[in-house]
């Protein structure tokens, strides 16, 4: 397995960095036809590689270390102070930040401007800074807690104006937070993820918070930096999980790079971080939380850490470059033609400019992921049409963030217009999205898929957790060759099934999506198959939901078996029920109200098409077609 990944990384490195201009490097964005053809060929490629559950980066590129570094790392882990290992006959040096970090990442200018005007702007909602309780034990909305206690607002503030205009605001907020949280304690402020991100923010944006005129703040903050780094030394390796643990260990490593005599801490954090990254990410590069926001956060965190290495003039571990290159293609697979991301795992539709800025900061130019066996989000593309299909089980408990019962849901866009979407926004609840509906936005009914008896395919629990449900998802993806001698491109077909309804209703849901090569037709089949040969008796209610994109106008046909869909830019699609629904009774097509949440956390009133009726517990089949008319 290790040799397989080494060959893979060498090939990717040659493609990403070694190809002459115009031959191997692909632009991040573009609308020219040759680029589309290259991307489509890449997306249709399918390498038959037997995967393991998680990528072990230590098997890809082992950290270079001699016997001396290994002993230093072990001693530091056992509790020997770093200064005693780095300079055993000297007094401990005073805490200071030894280098200025130049991060290529940019923040949200609007949020930074709001800070300078006296407000936090989080998920579209404003909250006056003066009214905010910074105490780490006080519960706020999840999004606001993250911004306040991770100090991610420092990046936004830095993007809003020249540094000298921002220092005063940064010092006031930082001073208030330190007064409310003078030392490590219990509470949301001291979750490993928030603490790690906060220490990273203090180190990366040190000129904003350590170079002003507040003479009392600087020693207080430097003391907090030292205490936080020591706290993470102990907590991050054993108390964190998933991205939180990665954030904690990245901060430990950054502190080792930027604080005096930090080499022992850097060696300790570096080794643990590389191992933990392998637990965070599947071997196809997708984070195991299957969350696009988490994917972006992991890319941004590694980019900041690389900038810390550059500032300290220390050799960067090759594993960090490999991991970042692995993380980008899965993210690209969730881009629609407008450049933004789909609404998956509780996120809103993250805007194109934010995605583009992150990709530009990494400097990585590559194609969307083609082999998505663990990431699970299949991408079908034809002409101007892009389809994203969730064909994998929900994330496991250890990695889940705002888990959603979205198995076998899909999204579809035509050019810049989103035609079929998921509601999204559960992770943004508490801002403009009312907190009371956050749980509902995680339900199967909030996604474009089939629902049985108004039940979730996977149990949706409190605090973003998921229960029992879809455990096994079987997938078959293939290219359907044209044999009629026409110039039409081959169609793409993905067939997937899940067992989320097997225990309760004795039925397995199978969905087949076939996208025509030119993108003008998407044929779908939703099939209910009995788990046992006999099947159960009686009928059960079902609904197949197609949430429509913002601004899409729907008009049901006179026969009640179809609808016309007009996008805001004038593209016309027709939706039709095909044939008679086998095993179903009184099947009808209707139009109902729905909701769609954008990347800024703003909810928009939309509509949804719903095929509903009663079907036999012995199974049923429902076919439908989306066809572009102009």
XYZ file of C-alpha atoms in Angstrom:
630
model
C 0.000 0.000 0.000
C 2.847 2.386 0.810
C 4.480 1.840 -2.588
C 1.146 2.379 -4.285
C 0.767 5.795 -2.637
C 4.357 6.758 -3.396
C 3.735 6.077 -7.092
C 0.491 8.019 -6.875
C 2.191 11.003 -5.222
C 5.048 11.006 -7.744
C 2.557 11.041 -10.599
C 0.548 13.840 -8.955
C 3.676 15.869 -8.207
C 4.737 15.583 -11.859
C 1.269 16.600 -13.020
C 0.924 19.495 -10.553
C 4.412 20.947 -10.575
C 6.582 19.387 -13.263
C 4.531 19.793 -16.437
C 5.472 22.529 -18.898
C 3.073 25.436 -19.212
C 0.081 24.538 -21.356
C 0.660 20.774 -21.144
C -0.015 19.493 -17.641
C -1.140 22.423 -15.516
C -4.832 23.184 -15.603
C -6.381 26.550 -14.695
C -8.492 26.748 -11.584
C -11.426 28.064 -13.518
C -12.277 28.456 -17.134
C -15.060 28.104 -19.647
C -13.236 27.173 -22.844
C -14.289 23.943 -24.560
C -10.857 22.227 -24.581
C -10.649 22.626 -20.813
C -14.142 21.160 -20.407
C -13.249 18.153 -22.511
C -10.085 17.497 -20.506
C -12.007 17.773 -17.218
C -14.756 15.467 -18.448
C -12.264 12.813 -19.540
C -10.590 13.047 -16.134
C -13.906 12.825 -14.295
C -14.899 9.705 -16.225
C -11.640 7.899 -15.485
C -11.962 5.119 -12.922
C -8.834 3.503 -11.494
C -9.464 0.064 -9.993
C -7.607 0.592 -6.715
C -8.468 -1.389 -3.607
C -8.702 1.229 -0.830
C -8.262 1.076 2.912
C -10.438 3.109 5.279
C -7.969 5.941 5.993
C -4.764 7.247 4.492
C -1.702 6.786 6.704
C 0.594 9.654 5.821
C 3.473 8.025 7.648
C 3.279 5.301 4.992
C 3.416 7.883 2.223
C 6.309 10.044 3.365
C 7.811 9.287 6.766
C 9.103 12.307 8.739
C 12.858 12.643 8.477
C 14.374 12.286 11.932
C 17.570 10.934 13.391
C 18.109 9.201 16.683
C 18.711 12.534 18.424
C 15.421 14.031 17.258
C 13.571 10.876 18.250
C 14.997 11.081 21.777
C 14.101 14.777 22.038
C 10.562 14.025 20.915
C 10.193 11.219 23.455
C 11.611 13.329 26.280
C 9.272 16.220 25.510
C 6.316 13.848 25.398
C 7.288 12.561 28.847
C 7.175 16.101 30.246
C 10.761 17.352 30.079
C 10.544 21.155 29.529
C 11.422 22.317 26.026
C 14.017 24.849 27.196
C 15.797 22.111 29.177
C 16.154 20.085 25.990
C 16.981 22.984 23.660
C 19.397 24.853 25.982
C 19.880 22.853 29.207
C 22.290 25.287 30.896
C 20.299 28.476 30.339
C 17.373 30.130 32.013
C 14.016 29.767 30.292
C 13.690 32.589 27.751
C 10.905 35.149 27.876
C 7.874 34.357 25.686
C 7.874 36.234 22.394
C 6.881 35.605 18.786
C 10.136 35.211 16.886
C 8.951 35.709 13.292
C 6.203 37.444 11.313
C 3.963 35.097 9.368
C 2.756 36.113 5.908
C -0.336 34.004 5.316
C -1.635 33.825 1.725
C -5.181 33.354 2.999
C -7.634 36.253 2.905
C -10.566 36.919 5.202
C -14.117 38.175 4.748
C -13.877 41.913 4.191
C -17.556 42.526 5.003
C -17.200 40.758 8.361
C -14.044 42.757 9.075
C -15.764 46.032 8.241
C -18.607 45.102 10.588
C -16.065 44.551 13.386
C -14.653 48.008 12.867
C -18.228 49.322 13.096
C -18.752 47.494 16.401
C -20.498 44.280 15.342
C -19.752 40.620 14.798
C -21.240 39.539 11.454
C -21.772 35.773 11.519
C -23.935 33.857 9.050
C -25.662 37.026 7.985
C -26.628 38.107 11.511
C -25.133 41.098 13.372
C -24.396 41.107 17.096
C -22.989 44.207 18.867
C -19.596 43.481 20.393
C -20.502 45.460 23.517
C -23.468 43.141 24.231
C -21.545 39.900 23.828
C -20.662 37.721 26.814
C -17.140 36.411 26.094
C -17.131 33.985 29.006
C -16.179 30.535 27.748
C -18.935 28.919 29.789
C -21.712 30.916 28.121
C -23.447 29.134 25.237
C -23.962 31.109 22.043
C -25.049 29.923 18.612
C -22.533 27.386 17.320
C -21.322 29.624 14.503
C -20.837 32.639 16.785
C -19.025 30.517 19.367
C -16.575 29.388 16.737
C -15.850 32.896 15.447
C -15.453 34.422 18.914
C -13.415 31.703 20.616
C -11.287 30.606 17.651
C -10.341 34.241 16.893
C -11.032 33.570 13.189
C -12.327 37.151 13.141
C -8.693 38.351 13.132
C -8.316 37.275 9.502
C -11.515 39.102 8.551
C -10.386 42.236 10.359
C -6.993 42.149 8.629
C -8.742 41.973 5.229
C -10.914 45.028 5.881
C -8.365 47.861 6.134
C -4.652 48.709 6.578
C -3.119 47.202 9.717
C -2.841 50.483 11.606
C -6.605 51.009 11.251
C -7.353 47.555 12.688
C -4.988 47.300 15.646
C -7.216 49.231 18.051
C -10.246 47.018 17.359
C -8.160 43.849 17.641
C -6.700 44.936 20.971
C -10.078 45.859 22.473
C -11.720 42.543 21.576
C -8.670 40.515 22.604
C -8.424 42.317 25.934
C -12.099 41.720 26.657
C -11.790 38.029 25.807
C -8.711 37.586 28.021
C -10.490 39.278 30.918
C -13.370 36.810 30.581
C -11.074 33.805 30.085
C -7.899 34.458 32.117
C -6.726 30.828 32.245
C -7.599 27.409 30.773
C -10.895 26.088 32.091
C -13.904 24.015 31.113
C -16.414 25.269 28.574
C -16.756 25.803 24.863
C -13.839 28.271 24.713
C -11.501 25.479 25.761
C -12.591 22.810 23.352
C -9.427 21.539 21.666
C -10.567 22.719 18.225
C -11.336 26.279 19.341
C -8.174 26.462 21.435
C -5.949 25.245 18.618
C -7.457 27.629 16.082
C -7.170 30.499 18.583
C -3.460 29.883 19.187
C -2.880 29.652 15.426
C -4.699 32.970 14.947
C -2.654 34.690 17.674
C 0.605 33.492 16.102
C -0.294 34.144 12.462
C -1.830 37.563 13.167
C 0.561 38.579 15.952
C 1.211 42.056 14.434
C -2.474 42.903 14.927
C -2.573 42.041 18.630
C 1.005 42.537 19.845
C 2.219 45.713 18.159
C -0.236 48.352 19.379
C -0.190 50.977 22.072
C -1.864 48.912 24.804
C 1.169 48.217 27.002
C -0.827 46.064 29.430
C -2.247 43.775 26.733
C 1.049 42.532 25.297
C 2.361 40.743 28.457
C -1.104 39.341 29.182
C -1.425 37.935 25.665
C 2.118 36.540 25.590
C 1.416 34.791 28.884
C -1.828 33.404 27.419
C 0.057 32.178 24.334
C 2.546 30.291 26.508
C -0.149 28.790 28.740
C -2.312 27.813 25.777
C 0.577 26.101 24.002
C 1.431 24.150 27.179
C -2.247 23.201 27.640
C -2.449 21.914 24.064
C 0.762 19.920 24.563
C -1.178 17.847 27.083
C -4.729 17.908 25.714
C -4.486 17.772 21.916
C -2.947 14.291 21.540
C -5.508 12.553 23.769
C -8.652 14.687 24.108
C -9.261 15.877 20.568
C -10.959 14.053 17.695
C -11.126 14.593 13.954
C -10.452 18.129 12.796
C -10.299 19.390 16.387
C -7.300 17.209 17.147
C -5.597 18.258 13.905
C -6.154 21.924 14.785
C -4.703 21.408 18.256
C -1.581 19.639 17.003
C -1.081 22.144 14.184
C -1.100 24.906 16.811
C 1.425 22.991 18.926
C 3.674 22.696 15.876
C 3.262 26.402 15.035
C 4.145 27.340 18.621
C 7.268 25.214 18.331
C 8.206 27.131 15.193
C 7.487 30.663 16.427
C 8.228 30.661 20.177
C 11.789 30.714 21.619
C 13.638 27.387 21.935
C 10.642 25.590 20.481
C 12.427 22.836 18.551
C 11.420 20.026 20.982
C 7.789 21.148 20.859
C 7.925 21.404 17.058
C 9.326 17.864 16.682
C 6.708 16.536 19.099
C 3.772 18.306 17.425
C 4.968 17.593 13.892
C 5.134 13.840 14.406
C 1.731 13.617 16.114
C 0.133 15.908 13.504
C 1.196 13.789 10.542
C -0.239 10.668 12.153
C -3.495 12.444 13.026
C -3.932 13.801 9.505
C -4.079 10.189 8.318
C -7.061 9.601 10.635
C -8.845 12.738 9.442
C -8.803 12.006 5.731
C -9.742 9.016 3.579
C -7.255 7.836 1.008
C -9.102 9.642 -1.790
C -8.458 12.948 0.018
C -11.936 13.590 1.415
C -12.278 14.347 5.122
C -14.163 11.575 6.894
C -16.789 14.039 8.149
C -17.798 14.348 4.450
C -18.340 18.058 5.080
C -17.256 20.645 2.463
C -16.659 23.314 5.126
C -14.385 20.944 7.048
C -12.542 20.185 3.813
C -11.892 23.899 3.305
C -10.871 24.377 6.943
C -8.332 21.559 6.686
C -6.817 23.099 3.540
C -6.672 26.542 5.185
C -5.103 25.176 8.388
C -2.326 23.379 6.505
C -1.735 26.495 4.388
C -1.313 28.619 7.525
C 1.022 26.053 9.064
C 3.170 25.986 5.919
C 3.380 29.799 6.169
C 4.630 29.391 9.759
C 7.398 27.067 8.573
C 8.377 29.595 5.913
C 8.458 32.436 8.456
C 10.665 30.399 10.800
C 12.858 29.286 7.871
C 12.483 25.622 8.847
C 12.248 22.803 6.293
C 8.598 21.969 5.624
C 7.636 18.278 5.984
C 6.756 16.879 2.576
C 3.715 15.181 4.113
C 2.010 18.574 4.525
C 2.323 19.295 0.805
C 1.076 15.793 -0.046
C -1.933 16.154 2.228
C -2.893 19.549 0.855
C -2.681 18.238 -2.692
C -4.919 15.308 -1.711
C -7.505 17.604 -0.118
C -8.126 19.854 -3.133
C -9.604 17.425 -5.748
C -12.489 16.250 -3.488
C -13.401 19.878 -2.863
C -13.479 20.532 -6.609
C -15.892 17.623 -7.082
C -18.516 19.614 -5.128
C -18.284 22.712 -7.319
C -21.213 23.626 -9.514
C -20.702 25.484 -12.759
C -21.121 28.812 -10.920
C -17.962 27.942 -8.947
C -19.765 27.568 -5.614
C -20.281 24.382 -3.612
C -23.361 22.239 -3.127
C -25.413 22.157 0.087
C -24.081 19.057 1.848
C -23.801 17.942 5.480
C -25.527 20.994 6.898
C -23.574 23.638 5.001
C -24.944 26.463 2.889
C -23.958 26.960 -0.733
C -20.408 28.253 -0.129
C -19.809 31.090 -2.613
C -17.526 30.822 -5.634
C -15.256 33.720 -4.642
C -14.497 32.139 -1.271
C -13.625 28.791 -2.885
C -11.513 30.482 -5.567
C -9.596 32.538 -2.981
C -8.717 29.401 -0.998
C -7.548 27.542 -4.113
C -5.456 30.522 -5.196
C -3.795 30.621 -1.758
C -2.707 26.992 -2.092
C -1.307 27.458 -5.598
C -2.593 23.977 -6.510
C -4.052 23.480 -9.986
C -5.748 20.140 -10.515
C -8.939 18.393 -11.639
C -11.995 17.333 -9.609
C -11.716 13.946 -7.925
C -12.809 11.092 -10.204
C -12.494 8.058 -7.911
C -14.746 8.937 -4.953
C -15.069 5.613 -3.173
C -14.761 7.139 0.328
C -15.618 10.783 -0.285
C -18.813 9.415 -1.822
C -19.937 12.488 -3.758
C -20.142 11.371 -7.382
C -19.938 14.098 -10.007
C -21.659 13.605 -13.352
C -21.014 16.163 -16.037
C -22.295 16.683 -19.553
C -22.216 19.947 -21.484
C -23.256 22.735 -19.122
C -24.914 20.313 -16.683
C -23.350 19.138 -13.406
C -24.931 16.552 -11.095
C -23.647 15.824 -7.566
C -24.839 12.533 -6.052
C -24.366 11.463 -2.415
C -23.654 7.741 -2.745
C -21.984 6.900 0.569
C -23.106 6.280 4.168
C -23.291 9.254 6.556
C -20.102 10.074 8.488
C -19.207 8.005 11.522
C -19.792 9.340 15.025
C -16.137 10.236 15.627
C -16.012 12.538 12.615
C -19.568 13.839 12.234
C -20.051 17.612 12.577
C -23.602 18.573 11.618
C -24.678 15.183 10.324
C -27.481 14.957 7.788
C -29.563 12.014 6.533
C -28.793 12.800 2.892
C -27.935 9.365 1.462
C -28.822 9.129 -2.277
C -29.740 12.817 -2.511
C -28.539 14.796 -5.532
C -28.039 18.351 -6.748
C -28.089 19.540 -10.346
C -27.047 22.761 -12.077
C -27.198 24.023 -15.651
C -24.494 26.613 -16.259
C -24.722 29.241 -13.508
C -28.283 28.207 -12.569
C -28.952 25.648 -9.838
C -31.939 23.551 -10.818
C -32.181 20.867 -8.087
C -30.668 21.501 -4.645
C -30.761 20.437 -1.012
C -31.994 22.856 1.649
C -28.696 23.005 3.584
C -27.943 25.456 6.373
C -28.359 23.301 9.480
C -24.812 24.157 10.583
C -25.637 27.858 10.180
C -28.740 27.802 12.392
C -28.813 30.512 15.037
C -28.019 33.344 12.650
C -30.576 34.266 10.016
C -31.614 30.612 9.902
C -33.836 30.177 12.997
C -32.320 27.750 15.499
C -35.667 25.971 15.872
C -35.573 24.662 12.292
C -31.924 23.584 12.319
C -32.855 20.011 13.215
C -35.395 19.825 10.370
C -32.802 20.938 7.822
C -30.795 17.797 8.631
C -33.714 15.484 7.832
C -33.991 13.298 4.731
C -37.007 15.381 3.639
C -34.741 18.465 3.399
C -32.778 16.725 0.625
C -33.633 15.786 -2.940
C -34.232 12.089 -2.476
C -36.894 9.527 -1.560
C -38.483 9.457 1.899
C -40.505 6.541 3.287
C -43.336 7.228 5.721
C -41.815 10.668 6.445
C -38.948 8.918 8.280
C -35.248 9.692 8.048
C -32.995 7.188 6.301
C -30.584 7.705 9.225
C -31.684 8.819 12.688
C -31.006 12.524 13.276
C -29.945 13.150 16.880
C -29.247 16.305 18.894
C -25.982 18.293 18.729
C -25.253 17.310 15.136
C -25.017 13.585 15.870
C -26.485 10.716 13.848
C -27.924 7.390 14.972
C -28.720 4.124 13.239
C -29.816 3.949 9.634
C -27.942 3.740 6.344
C -24.899 1.599 7.096
C -24.210 0.005 3.716
C -24.257 1.801 0.364
C -23.522 -0.206 -2.773
C -22.449 1.780 -5.826
C -21.864 0.975 -9.477
C -20.657 3.700 -11.849
C -20.218 3.205 -15.566
C -20.048 4.914 -18.936
C -22.759 3.922 -21.421
C -21.234 3.771 -24.885
C -23.160 5.078 -27.869
C -23.515 2.455 -30.601
C -25.602 4.399 -33.106
C -22.649 6.063 -34.806
C -23.664 9.564 -33.741
C -21.271 12.216 -32.513
C -23.001 12.385 -29.118
C -20.832 11.863 -26.072
C -21.281 8.736 -23.970
C -23.770 8.903 -21.110
C -22.765 8.514 -17.444
C -24.743 6.192 -15.184
C -24.452 5.824 -11.411
C -26.497 3.234 -9.533
C -26.532 3.187 -5.732
C -28.616 1.641 -2.947
C -28.805 2.016 0.830
C -30.257 -0.017 3.681
C -31.500 2.849 5.834
C -35.119 1.661 5.641
C -34.400 -2.079 5.749
C -34.796 -2.643 9.496
C -37.966 -0.565 9.868
C -39.834 -1.194 6.637
C -38.115 -4.185 5.071
C -37.194 -2.182 1.960
C -33.950 -1.084 0.327
C -33.863 2.180 -1.636
C -32.032 2.043 -4.951
C -31.505 5.122 -7.124
C -30.193 5.154 -10.698
C -29.103 8.425 -12.335
C -28.115 8.582 -16.009
C -26.850 11.851 -17.473
C -26.749 12.173 -21.238
C -23.365 13.076 -22.686
C -24.442 16.543 -23.793
C -26.142 17.235 -20.456
C -29.597 17.690 -21.952
C -31.279 14.810 -20.077
C -31.093 13.326 -16.620
C -33.041 10.080 -16.305
C -33.779 8.829 -12.816
C -35.210 5.701 -11.248
C -36.103 5.255 -7.599
C -36.640 1.585 -6.782
C -37.807 0.005 -3.539
C -36.657 -3.598 -3.188
C -37.830 -6.008 -0.457
C -35.105 -7.250 1.858
C -36.634 -10.744 1.994
C -38.102 -12.738 -0.862
C -41.680 -12.567 0.349
C -41.698 -8.939 1.453
C -44.188 -7.434 3.878
C -47.896 -6.976 3.259
C -49.759 -3.721 3.037
C -48.982 -0.214 1.800
C -46.616 2.505 2.912
C -46.463 6.189 2.096
C -43.562 7.588 0.111
C -42.420 10.964 -1.223
C -39.665 11.735 -3.717
C -38.592 15.335 -3.233
C -36.859 17.622 -5.728
C -35.988 20.911 -3.999
C -35.684 23.633 -6.612
C -32.934 26.210 -6.825
C -33.434 29.839 -5.888
C -35.540 31.679 -8.462
C -36.623 28.556 -10.384
C -40.273 28.868 -11.435
C -42.303 25.636 -11.495
C -45.601 25.092 -13.325
C -47.394 21.743 -13.042
C -48.744 20.395 -16.356
C -52.466 19.873 -16.952
C -52.175 16.080 -16.784
C -50.455 16.297 -13.391
C -47.542 14.148 -14.524
C -45.030 16.810 -15.380
C -43.808 20.326 -14.705
C -41.932 23.063 -16.524
C -38.946 24.567 -14.706
C -37.695 28.012 -15.721
C -34.367 29.205 -14.278
C -33.665 32.883 -13.515
C -31.439 33.174 -16.609
C -34.157 31.804 -18.914
C -33.175 28.120 -19.258
C -36.212 25.854 -19.599
C -36.348 22.276 -18.328
C -39.223 19.803 -18.334
C -39.818 17.293 -15.546
C -41.893 14.182 -16.368
C -43.037 11.053 -14.602
C -42.277 8.133 -16.898
C -44.646 5.174 -17.362
C -46.765 3.770 -14.569
C -45.267 3.529 -11.118
C -44.987 -0.217 -10.462
C -46.513 -1.269 -7.154
C -47.803 2.245 -6.363
C -51.268 3.674 -5.905
C -52.611 7.194 -6.412
C -49.204 8.606 -7.329
C -49.319 12.357 -7.922
C -46.928 15.184 -8.644
C -47.288 18.378 -6.650
C -45.478 21.600 -5.853
C -44.799 22.679 -2.272
C -42.901 25.409 -0.441
C -39.265 24.850 0.407
C -36.170 26.632 1.700
C -32.608 27.062 0.433
C -29.700 28.513 2.443
C -26.855 30.340 0.702
C -23.218 30.433 1.779
C -23.723 33.524 3.950
C -26.378 31.793 6.017
C -29.305 33.617 4.420
C -32.457 31.498 3.927
C -34.410 31.954 0.692
C -37.982 30.858 0.045
C -38.088 28.331 -2.794
C -40.326 25.528 -4.078
C -40.051 21.765 -4.401
C -41.577 19.154 -6.675
C -42.925 16.153 -4.782
C -43.927 12.761 -6.177
C -46.000 11.097 -3.481
C -48.436 8.288 -2.944
C -48.748 4.819 -1.447
C -46.607 1.895 -2.495
C -46.591 -1.809 -1.735
C -44.347 -3.067 1.050
C -43.340 -5.668 -1.515
C -41.490 -2.967 -3.473
C -42.076 -0.348 -6.152
C -40.411 1.495 -9.008
C -40.699 5.183 -9.954
C -39.077 6.603 -13.089
C -38.694 10.274 -13.947
C -36.914 12.461 -16.480
C -35.461 15.959 -16.490
C -35.061 17.215 -20.064
C -33.678 20.511 -21.257
C -36.044 22.284 -23.650
C -34.164 25.515 -24.287
